[in-house]
GROMACS .gro file of C-alpha atoms in nm:
model
  350
    1UNK     CA    1   6.565 -11.206  22.694
    2UNK     CA    2   6.225 -11.087  22.670
    3UNK     CA    3   6.277 -10.804  22.472
    4UNK     CA    4   6.545 -11.001  22.206
    5UNK     CA    5   6.464 -10.973  21.826
    6UNK     CA    6   6.553 -11.352  21.821
    7UNK     CA    7   6.370 -11.693  21.831
    8UNK     CA    8   6.429 -11.920  22.116
    9UNK     CA    9   6.729 -12.143  22.109
   10UNK     CA   10   6.617 -12.533  22.103
   11UNK     CA   11   6.957 -12.614  22.241
   12UNK     CA   12   6.991 -12.785  22.542
   13UNK     CA   13   7.379 -12.925  22.696
   14UNK     CA   14   7.520 -12.932  23.025
   15UNK     CA   15   7.856 -12.889  22.822
   16UNK     CA   16   7.927 -12.781  22.491
   17UNK     CA   17   8.166 -12.566  22.317
   18UNK     CA   18   8.072 -12.221  22.085
   19UNK     CA   19   8.285 -12.239  21.779
   20UNK     CA   20   8.208 -11.868  21.516
   21UNK     CA   21   8.273 -11.790  21.153
   22UNK     CA   22   8.254 -11.494  20.973
   23UNK     CA   23   8.076 -11.360  20.634
   24UNK     CA   24   8.090 -10.975  20.600
   25UNK     CA   25   7.822 -10.875  20.806
   26UNK     CA   26   7.713 -11.155  20.941
   27UNK     CA   27   7.843 -11.426  21.193
   28UNK     CA   28   7.731 -11.796  21.254
   29UNK     CA   29   7.783 -11.942  21.571
   30UNK     CA   30   7.762 -12.313  21.607
   31UNK     CA   31   7.675 -12.497  21.935
   32UNK     CA   32   7.832 -12.843  21.919
   33UNK     CA   33   7.789 -13.074  22.254
   34UNK     CA   34   8.113 -13.177  22.400
   35UNK     CA   35   7.962 -13.577  22.401
   36UNK     CA   36   7.802 -13.643  22.055
   37UNK     CA   37   7.663 -13.960  22.118
   38UNK     CA   38   7.472 -13.849  22.427
   39UNK     CA   39   7.391 -13.466  22.342
   40UNK     CA   40   7.171 -13.285  22.079
   41UNK     CA   41   7.289 -13.218  21.712
   42UNK     CA   42   7.471 -12.934  21.633
   43UNK     CA   43   7.300 -12.586  21.624
   44UNK     CA   44   7.346 -12.308  21.413
   45UNK     CA   45   7.247 -11.950  21.483
   46UNK     CA   46   7.327 -11.663  21.250
   47UNK     CA   47   7.384 -11.299  21.349
   48UNK     CA   48   7.338 -10.931  21.228
   49UNK     CA   49   7.422 -10.675  21.441
   50UNK     CA   50   7.302 -10.375  21.343
   51UNK     CA   51   7.433 -10.060  21.474
   52UNK     CA   52   7.530 -10.176  21.798
   53UNK     CA   53   7.532 -10.522  21.828
   54UNK     CA   54   7.846 -10.724  22.000
   55UNK     CA   55   7.908 -10.965  22.260
   56UNK     CA   56   8.086 -10.942  22.561
   57UNK     CA   57   8.209 -11.194  22.793
   58UNK     CA   58   8.147 -11.084  23.178
   59UNK     CA   59   8.040 -11.219  23.545
   60UNK     CA   60   7.698 -11.392  23.522
   61UNK     CA   61   7.570 -11.172  23.845
   62UNK     CA   62   7.702 -10.882  23.645
   63UNK     CA   63   7.540 -10.896  23.284
   64UNK     CA   64   7.533 -10.596  23.105
   65UNK     CA   65   7.186 -10.416  22.996
   66UNK     CA   66   7.033 -10.515  22.647
   67UNK     CA   67   7.214 -10.846  22.714
   68UNK     CA   68   6.954 -11.049  22.442
   69UNK     CA   69   7.094 -11.348  22.459
   70UNK     CA   70   7.321 -11.560  22.699
   71UNK     CA   71   7.560 -11.874  22.724
   72UNK     CA   72   7.653 -11.973  23.058
   73UNK     CA   73   7.955 -12.143  23.196
   74UNK     CA   74   7.967 -12.395  23.443
   75UNK     CA   75   8.262 -12.261  23.660
   76UNK     CA   76   8.190 -12.084  23.946
   77UNK     CA   77   8.132 -11.817  24.018
   78UNK     CA   78   7.999 -11.850  23.628
   79UNK     CA   79   8.049 -11.617  23.339
   80UNK     CA   80   7.768 -11.541  23.017
   81UNK     CA   81   7.868 -11.461  22.685
   82UNK     CA   82   7.601 -11.237  22.614
   83UNK     CA   83   7.494 -11.125  22.266
   84UNK     CA   84   7.419 -10.726  22.343
   85UNK     CA   85   7.235 -10.490  22.116
   86UNK     CA   86   7.144 -10.174  22.335
   87UNK     CA   87   6.950 -10.040  21.990
   88UNK     CA   88   6.786 -10.391  21.934
   89UNK     CA   89   6.844 -10.370  21.581
   90UNK     CA   90   7.052 -10.658  21.533
   91UNK     CA   91   6.912 -11.028  21.528
   92UNK     CA   92   6.952 -11.389  21.528
   93UNK     CA   93   6.813 -11.652  21.327
   94UNK     CA   94   6.789 -12.029  21.309
   95UNK     CA   95   7.010 -12.213  21.077
   96UNK     CA   96   7.322 -12.188  20.897
   97UNK     CA   97   7.271 -12.015  20.577
   98UNK     CA   98   7.390 -11.678  20.502
   99UNK     CA   99   7.176 -11.465  20.386
  100UNK     CA  100   7.125 -11.476  20.011
  101UNK     CA  101   7.124 -11.103  19.890
  102UNK     CA  102   7.459 -11.048  20.035
  103UNK     CA  103   7.732 -11.126  19.844
  104UNK     CA  104   8.133 -11.268  19.891
  105UNK     CA  105   8.254 -11.126  20.198
  106UNK     CA  106   8.575 -10.805  20.172
  107UNK     CA  107   8.734 -10.991  20.416
  108UNK     CA  108   8.751 -11.373  20.420
  109UNK     CA  109   8.660 -11.412  20.062
  110UNK     CA  110   8.835 -11.171  19.886
  111UNK     CA  111   8.939 -11.300  19.522
  112UNK     CA  112   8.557 -11.401  19.506
  113UNK     CA  113   8.477 -11.066  19.625
  114UNK     CA  114   8.670 -10.908  19.370
  115UNK     CA  115   8.592 -11.126  19.080
  116UNK     CA  116   8.170 -11.061  19.171
  117UNK     CA  117   8.214 -10.734  19.143
  118UNK     CA  118   8.403 -10.678  18.798
  119UNK     CA  119   8.199 -10.971  18.610
  120UNK     CA  120   7.862 -10.791  18.699
  121UNK     CA  121   7.937 -10.407  18.613
  122UNK     CA  122   7.632 -10.382  18.407
  123UNK     CA  123   7.425 -10.425  18.672
  124UNK     CA  124   7.212 -10.161  18.767
  125UNK     CA  125   7.331 -10.121  19.069
  126UNK     CA  126   7.654  -9.990  18.928
  127UNK     CA  127   7.443  -9.696  18.768
  128UNK     CA  128   7.492  -9.510  19.086
  129UNK     CA  129   7.712  -9.333  19.249
  130UNK     CA  130   8.028  -9.503  19.372
  131UNK     CA  131   7.979  -9.399  19.719
  132UNK     CA  132   7.619  -9.543  19.700
  133UNK     CA  133   7.746  -9.872  19.573
  134UNK     CA  134   7.985  -9.928  19.788
  135UNK     CA  135   7.669  -9.952  20.041
  136UNK     CA  136   7.530 -10.263  19.855
  137UNK     CA  137   7.587 -10.576  20.059
  138UNK     CA  138   7.531 -10.787  19.715
  139UNK     CA  139   7.886 -10.676  19.587
  140UNK     CA  140   8.016 -10.507  19.893
  141UNK     CA  141   7.931 -10.745  20.143
  142UNK     CA  142   8.122 -10.578  20.455
  143UNK     CA  143   8.154 -10.204  20.382
  144UNK     CA  144   7.960  -9.955  20.577
  145UNK     CA  145   7.911  -9.581  20.629
  146UNK     CA  146   8.275  -9.503  20.785
  147UNK     CA  147   8.450  -9.777  20.585
  148UNK     CA  148   8.313  -9.607  20.213
  149UNK     CA  149   8.431  -9.270  20.305
  150UNK     CA  150   8.778  -9.407  20.452
  151UNK     CA  151   8.847  -9.619  20.109
  152UNK     CA  152   8.744  -9.316  19.852
  153UNK     CA  153   8.959  -9.056  20.083
  154UNK     CA  154   9.243  -9.267  20.076
  155UNK     CA  155   9.249  -9.325  19.686
  156UNK     CA  156   9.111  -8.938  19.588
  157UNK     CA  157   8.817  -9.053  19.448
  158UNK     CA  158   8.535  -8.794  19.394
  159UNK     CA  159   8.232  -9.000  19.524
  160UNK     CA  160   7.991  -8.886  19.353
  161UNK     CA  161   8.155  -9.056  19.023
  162UNK     CA  162   7.973  -9.317  18.855
  163UNK     CA  163   8.046  -9.619  18.999
  164UNK     CA  164   8.044  -9.832  18.671
  165UNK     CA  165   8.310  -9.567  18.524
  166UNK     CA  166   8.547  -9.598  18.895
  167UNK     CA  167   8.521 -10.014  18.850
  168UNK     CA  168   8.558 -10.036  18.474
  169UNK     CA  169   8.919  -9.840  18.485
  170UNK     CA  170   9.033 -10.116  18.733
  171UNK     CA  171   9.015 -10.417  18.475
  172UNK     CA  172   9.316 -10.187  18.283
  173UNK     CA  173   9.465 -10.158  18.636
  174UNK     CA  174   9.451 -10.518  18.679
  175UNK     CA  175   9.587 -10.590  18.319
  176UNK     CA  176   9.922 -10.415  18.377
  177UNK     CA  177   9.968 -10.547  18.701
  178UNK     CA  178   9.966 -10.891  18.525
  179UNK     CA  179  10.239 -10.786  18.293
  180UNK     CA  180  10.459 -11.109  18.229
  181UNK     CA  181  10.736 -10.893  18.232
  182UNK     CA  182  10.727 -10.808  18.603
  183UNK     CA  183  10.847 -10.986  18.816
  184UNK     CA  184  10.648 -11.083  19.150
  185UNK     CA  185  10.866 -10.882  19.371
  186UNK     CA  186  10.762 -10.595  19.152
  187UNK     CA  187  10.408 -10.709  19.127
  188UNK     CA  188  10.371 -10.740  19.520
  189UNK     CA  189  10.554 -10.378  19.534
  190UNK     CA  190  10.303 -10.219  19.250
  191UNK     CA  191   9.995 -10.368  19.429
  192UNK     CA  192  10.116 -10.223  19.777
  193UNK     CA  193  10.232  -9.865  19.671
  194UNK     CA  194   9.912  -9.844  19.416
  195UNK     CA  195   9.652 -10.031  19.553
  196UNK     CA  196   9.276 -10.033  19.381
  197UNK     CA  197   8.950  -9.965  19.535
  198UNK     CA  198   8.868 -10.327  19.545
  199UNK     CA  199   9.216 -10.379  19.701
  200UNK     CA  200   9.145 -10.146  19.967
  201UNK     CA  201   8.784 -10.287  20.055
  202UNK     CA  202   8.971 -10.545  20.213
  203UNK     CA  203   9.281 -10.410  20.355
  204UNK     CA  204   9.100 -10.124  20.526
  205UNK     CA  205   8.874 -10.336  20.715
  206UNK     CA  206   9.185 -10.575  20.793
  207UNK     CA  207   9.371 -10.286  20.961
  208UNK     CA  208   9.049 -10.217  21.217
  209UNK     CA  209   9.037 -10.650  21.275
  210UNK     CA  210   9.392 -10.635  21.339
  211UNK     CA  211   9.390 -10.349  21.563
  212UNK     CA  212   9.554 -10.439  21.904
  213UNK     CA  213   9.282 -10.222  22.074
  214UNK     CA  214   8.896 -10.279  22.011
  215UNK     CA  215   8.867  -9.989  21.878
  216UNK     CA  216   8.478  -9.994  21.867
  217UNK     CA  217   8.345  -9.946  22.211
  218UNK     CA  218   8.264  -9.666  22.307
  219UNK     CA  219   8.203  -9.729  22.688
  220UNK     CA  220   8.585  -9.736  22.682
  221UNK     CA  221   8.700  -9.375  22.587
  222UNK     CA  222   9.048  -9.482  22.540
  223UNK     CA  223   8.948  -9.747  22.291
  224UNK     CA  224   8.718  -9.501  22.087
  225UNK     CA  225   9.001  -9.224  22.137
  226UNK     CA  226   9.216  -9.473  21.930
  227UNK     CA  227   8.941  -9.545  21.680
  228UNK     CA  228   8.868  -9.148  21.631
  229UNK     CA  229   9.265  -9.101  21.564
  230UNK     CA  230   9.240  -9.389  21.329
  231UNK     CA  231   9.026  -9.217  21.123
  232UNK     CA  232   9.126  -8.983  20.814
  233UNK     CA  233   8.768  -8.890  20.688
  234UNK     CA  234   8.480  -8.976  20.878
  235UNK     CA  235   8.348  -8.759  21.140
  236UNK     CA  236   8.689  -8.564  21.078
  237UNK     CA  237   8.675  -8.163  21.104
  238UNK     CA  238   8.762  -7.986  20.775
  239UNK     CA  239   8.590  -8.279  20.572
  240UNK     CA  240   8.250  -8.190  20.418
  241UNK     CA  241   7.968  -8.388  20.435
  242UNK     CA  242   7.592  -8.457  20.280
  243UNK     CA  243   7.333  -8.658  20.285
  244UNK     CA  244   7.273  -8.924  20.008
  245UNK     CA  245   6.915  -9.054  19.901
  246UNK     CA  246   6.881  -9.298  20.141
  247UNK     CA  247   6.928  -9.048  20.419
  248UNK     CA  248   7.286  -9.200  20.495
  249UNK     CA  249   7.567  -8.878  20.565
  250UNK     CA  250   7.870  -8.938  20.341
  251UNK     CA  251   8.208  -8.767  20.485
  252UNK     CA  252   8.422  -8.676  20.169
  253UNK     CA  253   8.722  -8.381  20.077
  254UNK     CA  254   8.731  -8.417  19.682
  255UNK     CA  255   8.462  -8.377  19.431
  256UNK     CA  256   8.196  -8.093  19.382
  257UNK     CA  257   7.831  -8.231  19.445
  258UNK     CA  258   7.654  -8.354  19.205
  259UNK     CA  259   7.335  -8.566  19.149
  260UNK     CA  260   7.381  -8.882  19.319
  261UNK     CA  261   7.158  -9.109  19.091
  262UNK     CA  262   7.114  -9.092  18.742
  263UNK     CA  263   6.823  -8.916  18.631
  264UNK     CA  264   6.788  -8.677  18.956
  265UNK     CA  265   6.694  -8.323  18.906
  266UNK     CA  266   6.836  -8.150  19.200
  267UNK     CA  267   7.193  -8.139  19.293
  268UNK     CA  268   7.244  -8.237  19.701
  269UNK     CA  269   7.414  -7.950  19.881
  270UNK     CA  270   7.720  -7.938  20.034
  271UNK     CA  271   7.747  -7.920  20.429
  272UNK     CA  272   8.132  -7.843  20.548
  273UNK     CA  273   8.187  -7.919  20.858
  274UNK     CA  274   8.206  -7.661  21.162
  275UNK     CA  275   8.511  -7.560  21.291
  276UNK     CA  276   8.655  -7.765  21.564
  277UNK     CA  277   8.545  -7.608  21.842
  278UNK     CA  278   8.550  -7.851  22.176
  279UNK     CA  279   8.140  -7.752  22.148
  280UNK     CA  280   8.144  -7.876  21.797
  281UNK     CA  281   8.405  -8.183  21.862
  282UNK     CA  282   8.168  -8.365  22.146
  283UNK     CA  283   7.841  -8.333  21.893
  284UNK     CA  284   8.089  -8.527  21.674
  285UNK     CA  285   8.175  -8.786  21.925
  286UNK     CA  286   7.809  -8.778  22.006
  287UNK     CA  287   7.706  -8.836  21.646
  288UNK     CA  288   7.956  -9.134  21.646
  289UNK     CA  289   7.810  -9.325  21.950
  290UNK     CA  290   7.461  -9.237  21.919
  291UNK     CA  291   7.412  -9.171  21.494
  292UNK     CA  292   7.130  -8.938  21.349
  293UNK     CA  293   6.777  -9.120  21.292
  294UNK     CA  294   6.797  -9.114  20.921
  295UNK     CA  295   7.113  -9.313  20.963
  296UNK     CA  296   6.943  -9.541  21.240
  297UNK     CA  297   6.629  -9.598  20.965
  298UNK     CA  298   6.893  -9.720  20.693
  299UNK     CA  299   7.072  -9.968  20.874
  300UNK     CA  300   6.772 -10.105  21.048
  301UNK     CA  301   6.656 -10.103  20.649
  302UNK     CA  302   6.990 -10.330  20.539
  303UNK     CA  303   6.920 -10.567  20.853
  304UNK     CA  304   6.513 -10.617  20.788
  305UNK     CA  305   6.441 -10.894  20.542
  306UNK     CA  306   6.175 -10.668  20.370
  307UNK     CA  307   6.483 -10.438  20.302
  308UNK     CA  308   6.431 -10.462  19.936
  309UNK     CA  309   6.083 -10.321  19.983
  310UNK     CA  310   6.188 -10.040  20.196
  311UNK     CA  311   6.489  -9.937  19.965
  312UNK     CA  312   6.286  -9.903  19.639
  313UNK     CA  313   6.053  -9.693  19.847
  314UNK     CA  314   6.369  -9.434  19.977
  315UNK     CA  315   6.481  -9.488  19.590
  316UNK     CA  316   6.201  -9.278  19.514
  317UNK     CA  317   6.299  -9.001  19.731
  318UNK     CA  318   6.516  -8.699  19.657
  319UNK     CA  319   6.851  -8.614  19.797
  320UNK     CA  320   6.789  -8.396  20.102
  321UNK     CA  321   7.078  -8.214  20.244
  322UNK     CA  322   7.153  -8.207  20.601
  323UNK     CA  323   7.074  -7.813  20.740
  324UNK     CA  324   7.359  -7.594  20.741
  325UNK     CA  325   7.227  -7.358  20.940
  326UNK     CA  326   6.912  -7.284  21.211
  327UNK     CA  327   6.604  -7.213  21.040
  328UNK     CA  328   6.518  -6.816  21.017
  329UNK     CA  329   6.210  -6.717  21.234
  330UNK     CA  330   5.918  -6.617  21.068
  331UNK     CA  331   5.933  -6.256  21.186
  332UNK     CA  332   6.238  -6.229  21.052
  333UNK     CA  333   6.157  -6.353  20.756
  334UNK     CA  334   5.875  -6.095  20.647
  335UNK     CA  335   6.094  -5.796  20.802
  336UNK     CA  336   6.338  -5.870  20.534
  337UNK     CA  337   6.085  -5.917  20.273
  338UNK     CA  338   5.950  -5.606  20.358
  339UNK     CA  339   6.267  -5.444  20.369
  340UNK     CA  340   6.336  -5.552  20.021
  341UNK     CA  341   6.029  -5.397  19.868
  342UNK     CA  342   6.102  -5.074  20.021
  343UNK     CA  343   6.428  -5.111  19.826
  344UNK     CA  344   6.357  -5.180  19.522
  345UNK     CA  345   6.041  -4.870  19.528
  346UNK     CA  346   6.335  -4.615  19.594
  347UNK     CA  347   6.529  -4.769  19.326
  348UNK     CA  348   6.255  -4.813  19.042
  349UNK     CA  349   6.297  -5.172  18.967
  350UNK     CA  350   5.992  -5.358  18.858
   0.00000   0.00000   0.00000
């Protein structure tokens, strides 16, 4: 479409197939002519989905809004496989190469992902709080905001603990699980009953992938209700939340607010979740479908090629908390100050 963020695709063929492979937050499509001798060479496209990108198969005469790239079938009436992206944070690029700054996929490359984290714990990325380190796609490719909340909640890990402290403990656990005196069945049982953080970075996303329903389609209320029921922490009433230094909202249950980064001078402010009223629930559902602008900007930063530069600029900002209460009007504040002064004069306070 004219407003799509991707380049023109130089591939023209009357009959071709589309195959796909995913890696973390990226998806690679390969277009291949059914007759390689007569058709063009295969073309690869790598997609990033942003916050709202998805693929949808629909009648060609009923294209959804924001269908920025379309692949048409030859049947009658034709259908279209569309890349739909209402917020235009998603994009595609030509070629087969994955983004170089993204590490092994937490789902499809679990062992490589695990090794990549544990052998690089001296990296400055792990000086940060564990909740912030989990969004670093160099080490946790595929983990996003709701997944980090669910993973930390299940393990009862305070989200503000230093990432290196949390992850170095896994090395000792790993040695215990490799004890030669344990039978294979006992090792499997031990891993199932006591999964560590890196294991949950694999199994929690798999729960969503293997779900029978498409949990992430807000246009279908039944599917989105299933996703809300699956959540145990993110957007759940009774949980606490605050903003990290990049503006993303952290949802959690355990752990007191502490400085989010080494060298911070101020404490992040805790914002308790409001009571579960119909109005509050409606606001939460709306927030899930339409996240706050700060979260949109942060996701867009991940999807842009100059994300590293923007990230450094954001990293210099102090942590800010979402306001828990509306601002008090100026005339009320003045009245309160005047009353306080009068009270001090009556009691003889200095």
